[in-house]
Tab-separated table of C-alpha atoms in Angstrom:
chain	number	residue	atom	x	y	z
A	147	UNK	CA	10.663	-37.549	-60.474
A	148	UNK	CA	8.682	-35.335	-62.548
A	149	UNK	CA	7.317	-32.442	-60.895
A	150	UNK	CA	8.626	-33.031	-57.397
A	151	UNK	CA	5.513	-31.624	-55.195
A	152	UNK	CA	3.324	-33.304	-58.088
A	153	UNK	CA	0.617	-35.704	-57.606
A	154	UNK	CA	1.569	-39.319	-58.678
A	155	UNK	CA	-0.692	-41.360	-60.635
A	156	UNK	CA	-0.897	-44.680	-59.374
A	157	UNK	CA	-3.888	-46.359	-61.265
A	158	UNK	CA	-6.681	-45.302	-63.397
A	159	UNK	CA	-10.063	-44.011	-62.247
A	160	UNK	CA	-13.109	-42.042	-62.845
A	161	UNK	CA	-16.928	-41.837	-62.720
A	162	UNK	CA	-19.529	-40.406	-64.638
A	163	UNK	CA	-21.444	-37.237	-63.215
A	164	UNK	CA	-24.726	-37.859	-61.741
A	165	UNK	CA	-27.527	-36.150	-64.132
A	166	UNK	CA	-30.147	-33.585	-63.118
A	167	UNK	CA	-33.669	-33.448	-64.336
A	168	UNK	CA	-34.253	-30.790	-67.219
A	169	UNK	CA	-36.885	-28.340	-66.047
A	170	UNK	CA	-37.983	-25.118	-67.935
A	171	UNK	CA	-38.240	-22.324	-65.790
A	172	UNK	CA	-40.696	-19.228	-66.550
A	173	UNK	CA	-38.852	-15.984	-67.410
A	174	UNK	CA	-39.190	-13.602	-64.465
A	175	UNK	CA	-37.229	-10.582	-63.533
A	176	UNK	CA	-33.931	-11.009	-61.314
A	177	UNK	CA	-31.108	-8.737	-60.285
A	178	UNK	CA	-28.650	-10.964	-62.007
A	179	UNK	CA	-28.498	-13.888	-64.437
A	180	UNK	CA	-26.111	-15.456	-62.208
A	181	UNK	CA	-24.633	-14.910	-58.826
A	182	UNK	CA	-21.187	-16.451	-58.497
A	183	UNK	CA	-20.170	-17.125	-54.607
A	184	UNK	CA	-16.561	-16.781	-53.941
A	185	UNK	CA	-13.726	-15.198	-55.849
A	186	UNK	CA	-10.912	-17.725	-56.152
A	187	UNK	CA	-10.041	-19.457	-59.142
A	188	UNK	CA	-12.924	-21.294	-59.657
A	189	UNK	CA	-15.466	-18.549	-59.191
A	190	UNK	CA	-13.412	-15.843	-61.391
A	191	UNK	CA	-13.192	-18.555	-64.247
A	192	UNK	CA	-16.791	-19.211	-63.910
A	193	UNK	CA	-17.830	-15.269	-64.025
A	194	UNK	CA	-15.261	-14.874	-66.909
A	195	UNK	CA	-16.946	-17.737	-69.157
A	196	UNK	CA	-20.665	-16.320	-68.145
A	197	UNK	CA	-19.777	-12.633	-68.800
A	198	UNK	CA	-17.971	-13.785	-72.314
A	199	UNK	CA	-21.293	-15.697	-73.114
A	200	UNK	CA	-23.577	-12.372	-72.258
A	201	UNK	CA	-24.618	-13.152	-68.841
A	202	UNK	CA	-25.392	-10.729	-65.986
A	203	UNK	CA	-23.056	-12.076	-63.451
A	204	UNK	CA	-22.525	-10.731	-59.758
A	205	UNK	CA	-19.417	-12.142	-57.900
A	206	UNK	CA	-19.691	-12.176	-54.001
A	207	UNK	CA	-16.518	-12.559	-52.091
A	208	UNK	CA	-16.509	-12.481	-48.173
A	209	UNK	CA	-12.545	-11.763	-48.206
A	210	UNK	CA	-11.567	-8.311	-48.678
A	211	UNK	CA	-9.470	-9.518	-51.587
A	212	UNK	CA	-9.744	-12.266	-54.532
A	213	UNK	CA	-7.980	-15.232	-55.412
A	214	UNK	CA	-9.005	-17.367	-52.509
A	215	UNK	CA	-6.165	-19.987	-51.793
A	216	UNK	CA	-4.098	-18.545	-54.644
A	217	UNK	CA	-2.410	-15.434	-52.828
A	218	UNK	CA	0.726	-13.834	-53.187
A	219	UNK	CA	1.587	-11.817	-50.155
A	220	UNK	CA	4.409	-9.174	-50.672
A	221	UNK	CA	3.941	-7.270	-47.673
A	222	UNK	CA	5.275	-9.746	-44.738
A	223	UNK	CA	8.541	-10.960	-46.117
A	224	UNK	CA	9.273	-7.596	-48.629
A	225	UNK	CA	9.384	-9.933	-51.450
A	226	UNK	CA	6.677	-12.137	-53.224
A	227	UNK	CA	5.515	-14.879	-50.878
A	228	UNK	CA	2.662	-17.334	-52.176
A	229	UNK	CA	0.469	-17.900	-49.090
A	230	UNK	CA	-1.322	-20.895	-50.934
A	231	UNK	CA	-0.798	-22.026	-54.455
A	232	UNK	CA	2.895	-21.797	-55.614
A	233	UNK	CA	3.203	-24.326	-58.634
A	234	UNK	CA	1.748	-24.245	-62.045
A	235	UNK	CA	1.233	-28.278	-62.072
A	236	UNK	CA	0.953	-30.516	-65.101
A	237	UNK	CA	2.457	-27.322	-67.051
A	238	UNK	CA	2.359	-28.658	-70.294
A	239	UNK	CA	-1.486	-28.493	-70.230
A	240	UNK	CA	-1.722	-25.624	-68.093
A	241	UNK	CA	-3.091	-22.561	-69.260
A	242	UNK	CA	-1.810	-20.520	-66.527
A	243	UNK	CA	1.481	-20.974	-68.328
A	244	UNK	CA	0.823	-19.584	-71.774
A	245	UNK	CA	-1.318	-16.804	-70.010
A	246	UNK	CA	1.823	-15.730	-67.553
A	247	UNK	CA	4.018	-15.255	-70.618
A	248	UNK	CA	1.605	-13.514	-72.554
A	249	UNK	CA	1.629	-11.291	-69.673
A	250	UNK	CA	5.374	-11.068	-69.843
A	251	UNK	CA	6.076	-12.880	-66.762
A	252	UNK	CA	9.075	-14.980	-66.522
A	253	UNK	CA	8.097	-18.691	-65.622
A	254	UNK	CA	10.887	-21.503	-64.625
A	255	UNK	CA	10.774	-25.072	-64.681
A	256	UNK	CA	10.629	-26.133	-60.721
A	257	UNK	CA	12.631	-29.273	-59.248
A	258	UNK	CA	15.292	-30.063	-62.199
A	259	UNK	CA	17.698	-31.205	-59.093
A	260	UNK	CA	15.127	-33.748	-57.760
A	261	UNK	CA	14.205	-34.538	-54.290
A	262	UNK	CA	16.736	-34.617	-51.291
A	263	UNK	CA	15.806	-37.002	-48.927
A	264	UNK	CA	17.226	-36.350	-45.613
A	265	UNK	CA	17.894	-38.720	-42.611
A	266	UNK	CA	19.548	-37.672	-39.551
A	267	UNK	CA	19.930	-34.261	-40.623
A	268	UNK	CA	22.067	-35.237	-43.650
A	269	UNK	CA	21.196	-36.104	-47.416
A	270	UNK	CA	20.425	-39.727	-47.878
A	271	UNK	CA	22.854	-41.335	-50.913
A	272	UNK	CA	20.538	-42.190	-53.962
A	273	UNK	CA	17.492	-40.948	-51.747
A	274	UNK	CA	15.511	-40.140	-54.778
A	275	UNK	CA	16.526	-43.214	-56.585
A	276	UNK	CA	15.453	-45.054	-53.567
A	277	UNK	CA	12.494	-43.380	-53.209
A	278	UNK	CA	11.371	-43.588	-56.809
A	279	UNK	CA	11.895	-47.836	-56.291
A	280	UNK	CA	9.934	-47.825	-53.258
A	281	UNK	CA	6.991	-45.768	-54.900
A	282	UNK	CA	7.323	-48.120	-57.794
A	283	UNK	CA	6.677	-51.297	-55.187
A	284	UNK	CA	4.239	-49.446	-53.604
A	285	UNK	CA	2.214	-48.970	-56.828
A	286	UNK	CA	2.555	-52.422	-57.416
A	287	UNK	CA	1.009	-53.462	-54.176
A	288	UNK	CA	-1.868	-51.131	-54.340
A	289	UNK	CA	-2.731	-52.382	-58.050
A	290	UNK	CA	-2.842	-55.877	-56.463
A	291	UNK	CA	-4.941	-55.018	-53.541
A	292	UNK	CA	-7.025	-52.598	-55.522
A	293	UNK	CA	-8.049	-55.970	-57.366
A	294	UNK	CA	-10.527	-56.563	-54.892
A	295	UNK	CA	-12.546	-53.432	-55.747
A	296	UNK	CA	-12.320	-51.578	-52.352
A	297	UNK	CA	-11.056	-48.386	-51.351
A	298	UNK	CA	-8.304	-48.403	-48.846
A	299	UNK	CA	-5.634	-46.099	-47.242
A	300	UNK	CA	-2.288	-45.994	-49.072
A	301	UNK	CA	-0.346	-46.647	-46.041
A	302	UNK	CA	-2.320	-49.642	-45.589
A	303	UNK	CA	-0.243	-51.175	-48.692
A	304	UNK	CA	3.097	-49.901	-47.696
A	305	UNK	CA	5.813	-52.825	-46.376
A	306	UNK	CA	8.943	-51.601	-45.815
A	307	UNK	CA	10.428	-48.626	-44.279
A	308	UNK	CA	11.106	-46.902	-47.459
A	309	UNK	CA	7.785	-47.691	-48.859
A	310	UNK	CA	6.315	-46.224	-45.969
A	311	UNK	CA	7.979	-42.924	-46.407
A	312	UNK	CA	6.549	-43.126	-50.491
A	313	UNK	CA	3.476	-43.355	-49.088
A	314	UNK	CA	3.795	-40.480	-46.629
A	315	UNK	CA	5.453	-38.163	-49.261
A	316	UNK	CA	2.347	-39.088	-51.484
A	317	UNK	CA	0.149	-38.354	-48.654
A	318	UNK	CA	1.827	-35.099	-48.126
A	319	UNK	CA	1.429	-33.775	-51.697
A	320	UNK	CA	-2.645	-34.028	-50.813
A	321	UNK	CA	-2.032	-32.098	-47.200
A	322	UNK	CA	-2.919	-35.650	-45.436
A	323	UNK	CA	-1.402	-38.679	-44.035
A	324	UNK	CA	-0.599	-41.991	-45.330
A	325	UNK	CA	-3.295	-43.869	-43.574
A	326	UNK	CA	-5.998	-41.255	-44.500
A	327	UNK	CA	-5.114	-40.966	-48.322
A	328	UNK	CA	-7.831	-42.707	-50.341
A	329	UNK	CA	-5.698	-44.858	-53.106
A	330	UNK	CA	-8.673	-44.190	-55.271
A	331	UNK	CA	-8.471	-40.401	-54.995
A	332	UNK	CA	-4.926	-40.146	-55.309
A	333	UNK	CA	-4.896	-42.448	-58.156
A	334	UNK	CA	-7.347	-40.374	-60.534
A	335	UNK	CA	-4.629	-37.454	-60.287
A	336	UNK	CA	-2.183	-36.618	-62.879
A	337	UNK	CA	1.315	-36.087	-62.529
A	338	UNK	CA	3.668	-33.521	-64.320
A	339	UNK	CA	6.049	-30.658	-64.614
A	340	UNK	CA	5.828	-28.457	-62.067
A	341	UNK	CA	6.708	-24.360	-63.236
A	342	UNK	CA	6.772	-21.185	-60.887
A	343	UNK	CA	5.769	-17.981	-62.074
A	344	UNK	CA	7.606	-14.344	-61.574
A	345	UNK	CA	5.857	-12.564	-59.055
A	346	UNK	CA	3.893	-15.136	-57.542
A	347	UNK	CA	1.180	-17.713	-58.697
A	348	UNK	CA	-1.527	-15.853	-56.577
A	349	UNK	CA	-0.536	-12.598	-57.919
A	350	UNK	CA	-1.386	-13.924	-61.589
A	351	UNK	CA	-4.391	-15.374	-60.490
A	352	UNK	CA	-5.624	-11.984	-59.661
A	353	UNK	CA	-4.220	-10.138	-62.616
A	354	UNK	CA	-5.567	-12.404	-64.988
A	355	UNK	CA	-9.209	-11.344	-63.148
A	356	UNK	CA	-8.725	-7.911	-63.345
A	357	UNK	CA	-11.819	-7.452	-65.582
A	358	UNK	CA	-13.903	-9.258	-63.336
A	359	UNK	CA	-16.487	-6.927	-61.100
A	360	UNK	CA	-16.393	-8.367	-57.500
A	361	UNK	CA	-18.113	-7.279	-54.470
A	362	UNK	CA	-15.886	-8.156	-51.731
A	363	UNK	CA	-16.587	-7.960	-48.196
A	364	UNK	CA	-19.766	-9.691	-49.202
A	365	UNK	CA	-20.340	-12.925	-47.342
A	366	UNK	CA	-22.945	-15.019	-48.112
A	367	UNK	CA	-24.949	-16.375	-45.196
A	368	UNK	CA	-28.043	-18.209	-46.517
A	369	UNK	CA	-29.065	-19.460	-50.474
A	370	UNK	CA	-33.000	-19.976	-50.704
A	371	UNK	CA	-33.893	-21.852	-53.550
A	372	UNK	CA	-37.750	-22.691	-52.645
A	373	UNK	CA	-38.965	-20.553	-55.615
A	374	UNK	CA	-39.002	-22.549	-58.974
A	375	UNK	CA	-37.746	-19.745	-61.105
A	376	UNK	CA	-35.027	-17.950	-58.880
A	377	UNK	CA	-32.724	-18.158	-56.215
A	378	UNK	CA	-32.104	-15.583	-53.644
A	379	UNK	CA	-28.822	-15.293	-51.672
A	380	UNK	CA	-28.335	-12.957	-48.804
A	381	UNK	CA	-25.976	-11.964	-46.178
A	382	UNK	CA	-25.088	-8.631	-44.051
A	383	UNK	CA	-25.121	-6.947	-47.629
A	384	UNK	CA	-28.587	-7.549	-48.559
A	385	UNK	CA	-30.337	-9.794	-50.525
A	386	UNK	CA	-30.150	-10.437	-54.448
A	387	UNK	CA	-31.867	-12.627	-56.726
A	388	UNK	CA	-30.697	-14.664	-59.573
A	389	UNK	CA	-31.573	-17.087	-62.185
A	390	UNK	CA	-28.671	-19.383	-61.016
A	391	UNK	CA	-25.697	-19.588	-58.388
A	392	UNK	CA	-22.364	-20.939	-58.828
A	393	UNK	CA	-20.876	-21.919	-55.487
A	394	UNK	CA	-17.463	-22.127	-55.208
A	395	UNK	CA	-16.967	-21.932	-51.495
A	396	UNK	CA	-14.684	-24.679	-49.783
A	397	UNK	CA	-16.431	-27.726	-48.915
A	398	UNK	CA	-15.627	-27.856	-45.416
A	399	UNK	CA	-16.966	-24.498	-45.203
A	400	UNK	CA	-20.395	-25.640	-46.450
A	401	UNK	CA	-20.148	-28.554	-44.225
A	402	UNK	CA	-19.935	-26.408	-40.972
A	403	UNK	CA	-23.132	-25.239	-41.935
A	404	UNK	CA	-21.481	-21.450	-42.700
A	405	UNK	CA	-24.147	-20.703	-45.439
A	406	UNK	CA	-27.671	-22.064	-44.585
A	407	UNK	CA	-29.628	-23.674	-47.602
A	408	UNK	CA	-33.233	-23.348	-47.550
A	409	UNK	CA	-34.523	-26.323	-48.457
A	410	UNK	CA	-31.555	-28.267	-46.909
A	411	UNK	CA	-29.370	-29.743	-49.571
A	412	UNK	CA	-30.093	-33.394	-50.581
A	413	UNK	CA	-28.698	-36.164	-48.332
A	414	UNK	CA	-26.605	-37.670	-50.808
A	415	UNK	CA	-24.737	-34.215	-51.854
A	416	UNK	CA	-24.752	-33.583	-47.389
A	417	UNK	CA	-22.906	-36.716	-47.455
A	418	UNK	CA	-20.259	-35.580	-50.149
A	419	UNK	CA	-19.627	-32.507	-48.297
A	420	UNK	CA	-18.958	-34.432	-45.420
A	421	UNK	CA	-16.440	-36.564	-47.292
A	422	UNK	CA	-14.752	-33.506	-48.339
A	423	UNK	CA	-12.436	-32.440	-45.563
A	424	UNK	CA	-10.118	-29.715	-45.161
A	425	UNK	CA	-6.377	-31.071	-45.731
A	426	UNK	CA	-3.712	-29.414	-43.551
A	427	UNK	CA	-0.977	-28.053	-45.636
A	428	UNK	CA	0.896	-25.031	-43.590
A	429	UNK	CA	3.550	-22.945	-44.676
A	430	UNK	CA	6.343	-21.245	-42.798
A	431	UNK	CA	7.774	-18.265	-45.004
A	432	UNK	CA	11.307	-17.572	-43.722
A	433	UNK	CA	13.196	-14.479	-45.458
A	434	UNK	CA	17.087	-14.914	-45.404
A	435	UNK	CA	20.296	-12.475	-45.677
A	436	UNK	CA	20.779	-13.702	-49.533
A	437	UNK	CA	19.653	-16.661	-51.593
A	438	UNK	CA	20.749	-20.143	-50.679
A	439	UNK	CA	22.415	-21.055	-53.767
A	440	UNK	CA	24.033	-23.857	-52.495
A	441	UNK	CA	21.006	-25.519	-50.707
A	442	UNK	CA	18.553	-28.387	-52.406
A	443	UNK	CA	15.444	-26.699	-54.061
A	444	UNK	CA	13.513	-29.536	-52.503
A	445	UNK	CA	14.119	-31.612	-49.392
A	446	UNK	CA	11.815	-34.172	-47.429
A	447	UNK	CA	12.571	-35.198	-44.028
A	448	UNK	CA	12.667	-39.247	-43.866
A	449	UNK	CA	12.796	-39.458	-40.474
A	450	UNK	CA	9.947	-36.768	-39.588
A	451	UNK	CA	7.513	-38.770	-42.186
A	452	UNK	CA	7.937	-42.218	-40.150
A	453	UNK	CA	7.156	-40.236	-37.248
A	454	UNK	CA	3.960	-38.696	-38.956
A	455	UNK	CA	5.649	-35.298	-38.366
A	456	UNK	CA	5.675	-34.732	-42.409
A	457	UNK	CA	8.027	-31.861	-42.828
A	458	UNK	CA	9.507	-30.692	-46.498
A	459	UNK	CA	11.301	-27.950	-47.269
A	460	UNK	CA	11.305	-25.485	-50.703
A	461	UNK	CA	14.190	-23.119	-51.024
A	462	UNK	CA	13.698	-20.602	-53.648
A	463	UNK	CA	16.614	-20.618	-56.340
A	464	UNK	CA	16.478	-17.120	-56.922
A	465	UNK	CA	15.122	-15.277	-53.784
A	466	UNK	CA	16.468	-15.014	-50.057
A	467	UNK	CA	13.582	-17.271	-49.400
A	468	UNK	CA	13.039	-20.715	-47.662
A	469	UNK	CA	9.655	-22.327	-47.072
A	470	UNK	CA	9.118	-25.064	-44.278
A	471	UNK	CA	6.022	-27.097	-45.149
A	472	UNK	CA	4.190	-29.134	-42.430
A	473	UNK	CA	1.391	-31.309	-43.574
A	474	UNK	CA	-1.283	-33.358	-42.159
A	475	UNK	CA	-1.877	-34.541	-38.382
A	476	UNK	CA	1.465	-32.901	-37.678
A	477	UNK	CA	0.416	-29.187	-39.241
A	478	UNK	CA	-3.102	-29.745	-37.336
A	479	UNK	CA	-0.995	-30.092	-33.867
A	480	UNK	CA	1.177	-27.296	-34.918
A	481	UNK	CA	-1.895	-25.185	-35.823
A	482	UNK	CA	-3.423	-25.628	-32.483
A	483	UNK	CA	-0.703	-24.184	-30.708
A	484	UNK	CA	-0.627	-21.096	-32.682
A	485	UNK	CA	1.491	-18.967	-35.088
A	486	UNK	CA	4.189	-18.488	-32.288
A	487	UNK	CA	4.516	-22.266	-32.396
A	488	UNK	CA	4.702	-22.684	-36.014
A	489	UNK	CA	7.087	-19.988	-36.462
A	490	UNK	CA	9.201	-21.434	-33.962
A	491	UNK	CA	8.905	-24.982	-35.820
A	492	UNK	CA	9.634	-23.468	-39.079
A	493	UNK	CA	12.760	-22.201	-37.899
A	494	UNK	CA	14.000	-25.302	-36.361
A	495	UNK	CA	13.146	-27.401	-39.217
A	496	UNK	CA	15.359	-25.223	-41.502
A	497	UNK	CA	17.961	-25.407	-39.167
A	498	UNK	CA	17.734	-28.936	-38.854
A	499	UNK	CA	17.718	-29.737	-42.465
A	500	UNK	CA	20.783	-27.141	-43.538
A	501	UNK	CA	22.512	-26.848	-40.737
A	502	UNK	CA	22.886	-24.326	-37.513
A	503	UNK	CA	24.406	-21.556	-39.627
A	504	UNK	CA	21.126	-20.845	-41.206
A	505	UNK	CA	19.963	-19.700	-37.696
A	506	UNK	CA	21.383	-16.367	-37.760
A	507	UNK	CA	20.487	-15.705	-41.173
A	508	UNK	CA	16.952	-15.447	-40.588
A	509	UNK	CA	15.249	-11.609	-41.222
A	510	UNK	CA	11.820	-12.396	-41.310
A	511	UNK	CA	9.229	-14.839	-40.828
A	512	UNK	CA	5.437	-15.439	-41.876
A	513	UNK	CA	3.180	-18.236	-41.459
A	514	UNK	CA	0.215	-19.286	-43.950
A	515	UNK	CA	-2.125	-21.809	-42.025
A	516	UNK	CA	-5.325	-22.230	-43.954
A	517	UNK	CA	-6.731	-24.834	-41.433
A	518	UNK	CA	-7.401	-21.698	-39.164
A	519	UNK	CA	-8.617	-19.898	-41.810
A	520	UNK	CA	-12.672	-19.190	-41.483
A	521	UNK	CA	-13.122	-19.073	-45.268
A	522	UNK	CA	-10.957	-22.072	-46.228
A	523	UNK	CA	-10.731	-24.774	-43.020
A	524	UNK	CA	-7.896	-26.333	-45.245
A	525	UNK	CA	-5.492	-25.775	-47.787
A	526	UNK	CA	-7.626	-27.857	-50.468
A	527	UNK	CA	-10.222	-30.856	-49.882
A	528	UNK	CA	-9.334	-34.412	-49.070
A	529	UNK	CA	-11.490	-37.176	-49.560
A	530	UNK	CA	-12.443	-39.871	-46.980
A	531	UNK	CA	-11.333	-43.019	-47.485
A	532	UNK	CA	-14.044	-45.124	-49.143
A	533	UNK	CA	-15.668	-41.945	-50.301
A	534	UNK	CA	-13.581	-41.505	-53.847
A	535	UNK	CA	-16.691	-40.423	-55.871
A	536	UNK	CA	-17.363	-37.727	-53.359
A	537	UNK	CA	-15.991	-34.816	-55.597
A	538	UNK	CA	-18.093	-35.845	-58.516
A	539	UNK	CA	-21.050	-36.027	-56.377
A	540	UNK	CA	-20.334	-32.894	-55.183
A	541	UNK	CA	-19.768	-31.308	-58.272
A	542	UNK	CA	-23.093	-32.251	-59.832
A	543	UNK	CA	-26.053	-29.378	-60.422
A	544	UNK	CA	-29.069	-29.503	-58.694
A	545	UNK	CA	-32.271	-28.526	-60.467
A	546	UNK	CA	-29.839	-26.516	-63.165
A	547	UNK	CA	-30.219	-23.712	-60.365
A	548	UNK	CA	-27.364	-24.657	-58.271
A	549	UNK	CA	-24.168	-25.047	-59.087
A	550	UNK	CA	-20.771	-26.328	-57.777
A	551	UNK	CA	-17.001	-25.736	-58.310
A	552	UNK	CA	-13.778	-25.737	-57.156
A	553	UNK	CA	-12.983	-28.669	-55.323
A	554	UNK	CA	-15.371	-30.548	-57.500
A	555	UNK	CA	-13.070	-31.290	-60.138
A	556	UNK	CA	-13.038	-34.951	-59.904
A	557	UNK	CA	-10.828	-35.642	-62.719
A	558	UNK	CA	-7.051	-35.969	-62.862
A	559	UNK	CA	-6.300	-32.057	-61.811
A	560	UNK	CA	-8.407	-31.797	-58.434
A	561	UNK	CA	-6.796	-30.120	-55.684
A	562	UNK	CA	-4.709	-27.864	-58.064
A	563	UNK	CA	-5.699	-24.230	-59.238
A	564	UNK	CA	-5.789	-25.324	-62.939
A	565	UNK	CA	-8.487	-28.296	-61.653
A	566	UNK	CA	-10.617	-25.450	-59.922
A	567	UNK	CA	-10.499	-23.092	-62.909
A	568	UNK	CA	-11.617	-25.923	-65.152
A	569	UNK	CA	-14.389	-26.954	-62.903
A	570	UNK	CA	-15.449	-23.221	-62.930
A	571	UNK	CA	-15.149	-22.873	-66.461
A	572	UNK	CA	-17.474	-26.164	-66.851
A	573	UNK	CA	-20.118	-24.733	-64.488
A	574	UNK	CA	-20.216	-21.651	-66.840
A	575	UNK	CA	-20.360	-23.664	-69.950
A	576	UNK	CA	-23.223	-25.786	-68.331
A	577	UNK	CA	-25.291	-22.704	-67.701
A	578	UNK	CA	-24.626	-21.107	-71.248
A	579	UNK	CA	-25.715	-24.480	-72.517
A	580	UNK	CA	-28.934	-24.536	-70.560
A	581	UNK	CA	-29.792	-21.093	-71.704
A	582	UNK	CA	-29.464	-22.219	-75.243
A	583	UNK	CA	-31.418	-24.907	-75.235
């Protein structure tokens, strides 16, 4: 199963981006050519592309750090722990892989030994082969049902018990549940080998953007685009005028109204925002007394999946680190109970999966809960069933002045750091092309 935690392609899907009218604006003094809101992978990529094209760029970031949901924490466990993005998905086409090696970072293929499927706390014989066969059967059922043209939840196509597990596993990779996963959105995503990078993926993202000037602690509260020749962004820091703005704030945060738009966003754009819901993908990091070289790298709890209590385990082959991952509604339920409940659930899951001997080997813990993070409101955006075009609609520029990037990549690499980067670079190229035109 190539790329154990990758997104598996079920069927081809795609849609053309909506066009925007060409309007020529008179040149008037502004403080920046472009303001980029958000210093995650998308915002940093947009800024780098624009600066390379000679634009005056200001990057505003509400957090006190860069990287967004790609963040490597070295303090909590005393070793590199990726609180968000960890795997370089689709590594054969992922530019981060070559850049990591250029910086002298070692990288490793992840998932070579496949996935261990657990039932009753024990490894199921030929579990991965059974899961792959069920996934193939589920794919055929999806394709037949898709001939009717309507979108539906992947779980609705699942037949027997193993197909339900396969559907829940697929939903797990997108931080949702099998009865909430759009087959059209999921089917548009690519699969490929996963790699991990020495020192953490979040640290790599930060290091690659070391030359990008970012104003941290600058949360934007309002975007005023009433004037025909400028956009004003403002917050507690003051106000800035620019020709264009690239917005990389997660859609659930925008949908909540954290940033006010004057005038309001068009109805179709707001509907697209509402359709991009925050996925729940919560990590509990557990430092151990020594590496678990005898444990499987990846394990998935079949019983928990059937109960909609999706739980997976990643064991670092090189570091004394295990990560329990909760997804979907189960993650949200644990999140409402707070970090203490998540820590206890993580400890219990590790013991249930690998045995009671692990209980005394845990030396430190940490919780990465993006659903409760006000700057994220989810691990990444999940498209509502029946709204598969939401990513493309959301990512369409408005009046050649408001550009959207991040979760807007509606192609094969959505919901990955590479996809966010690609969408940021695309926004930068579109602005530069407009200036040349």
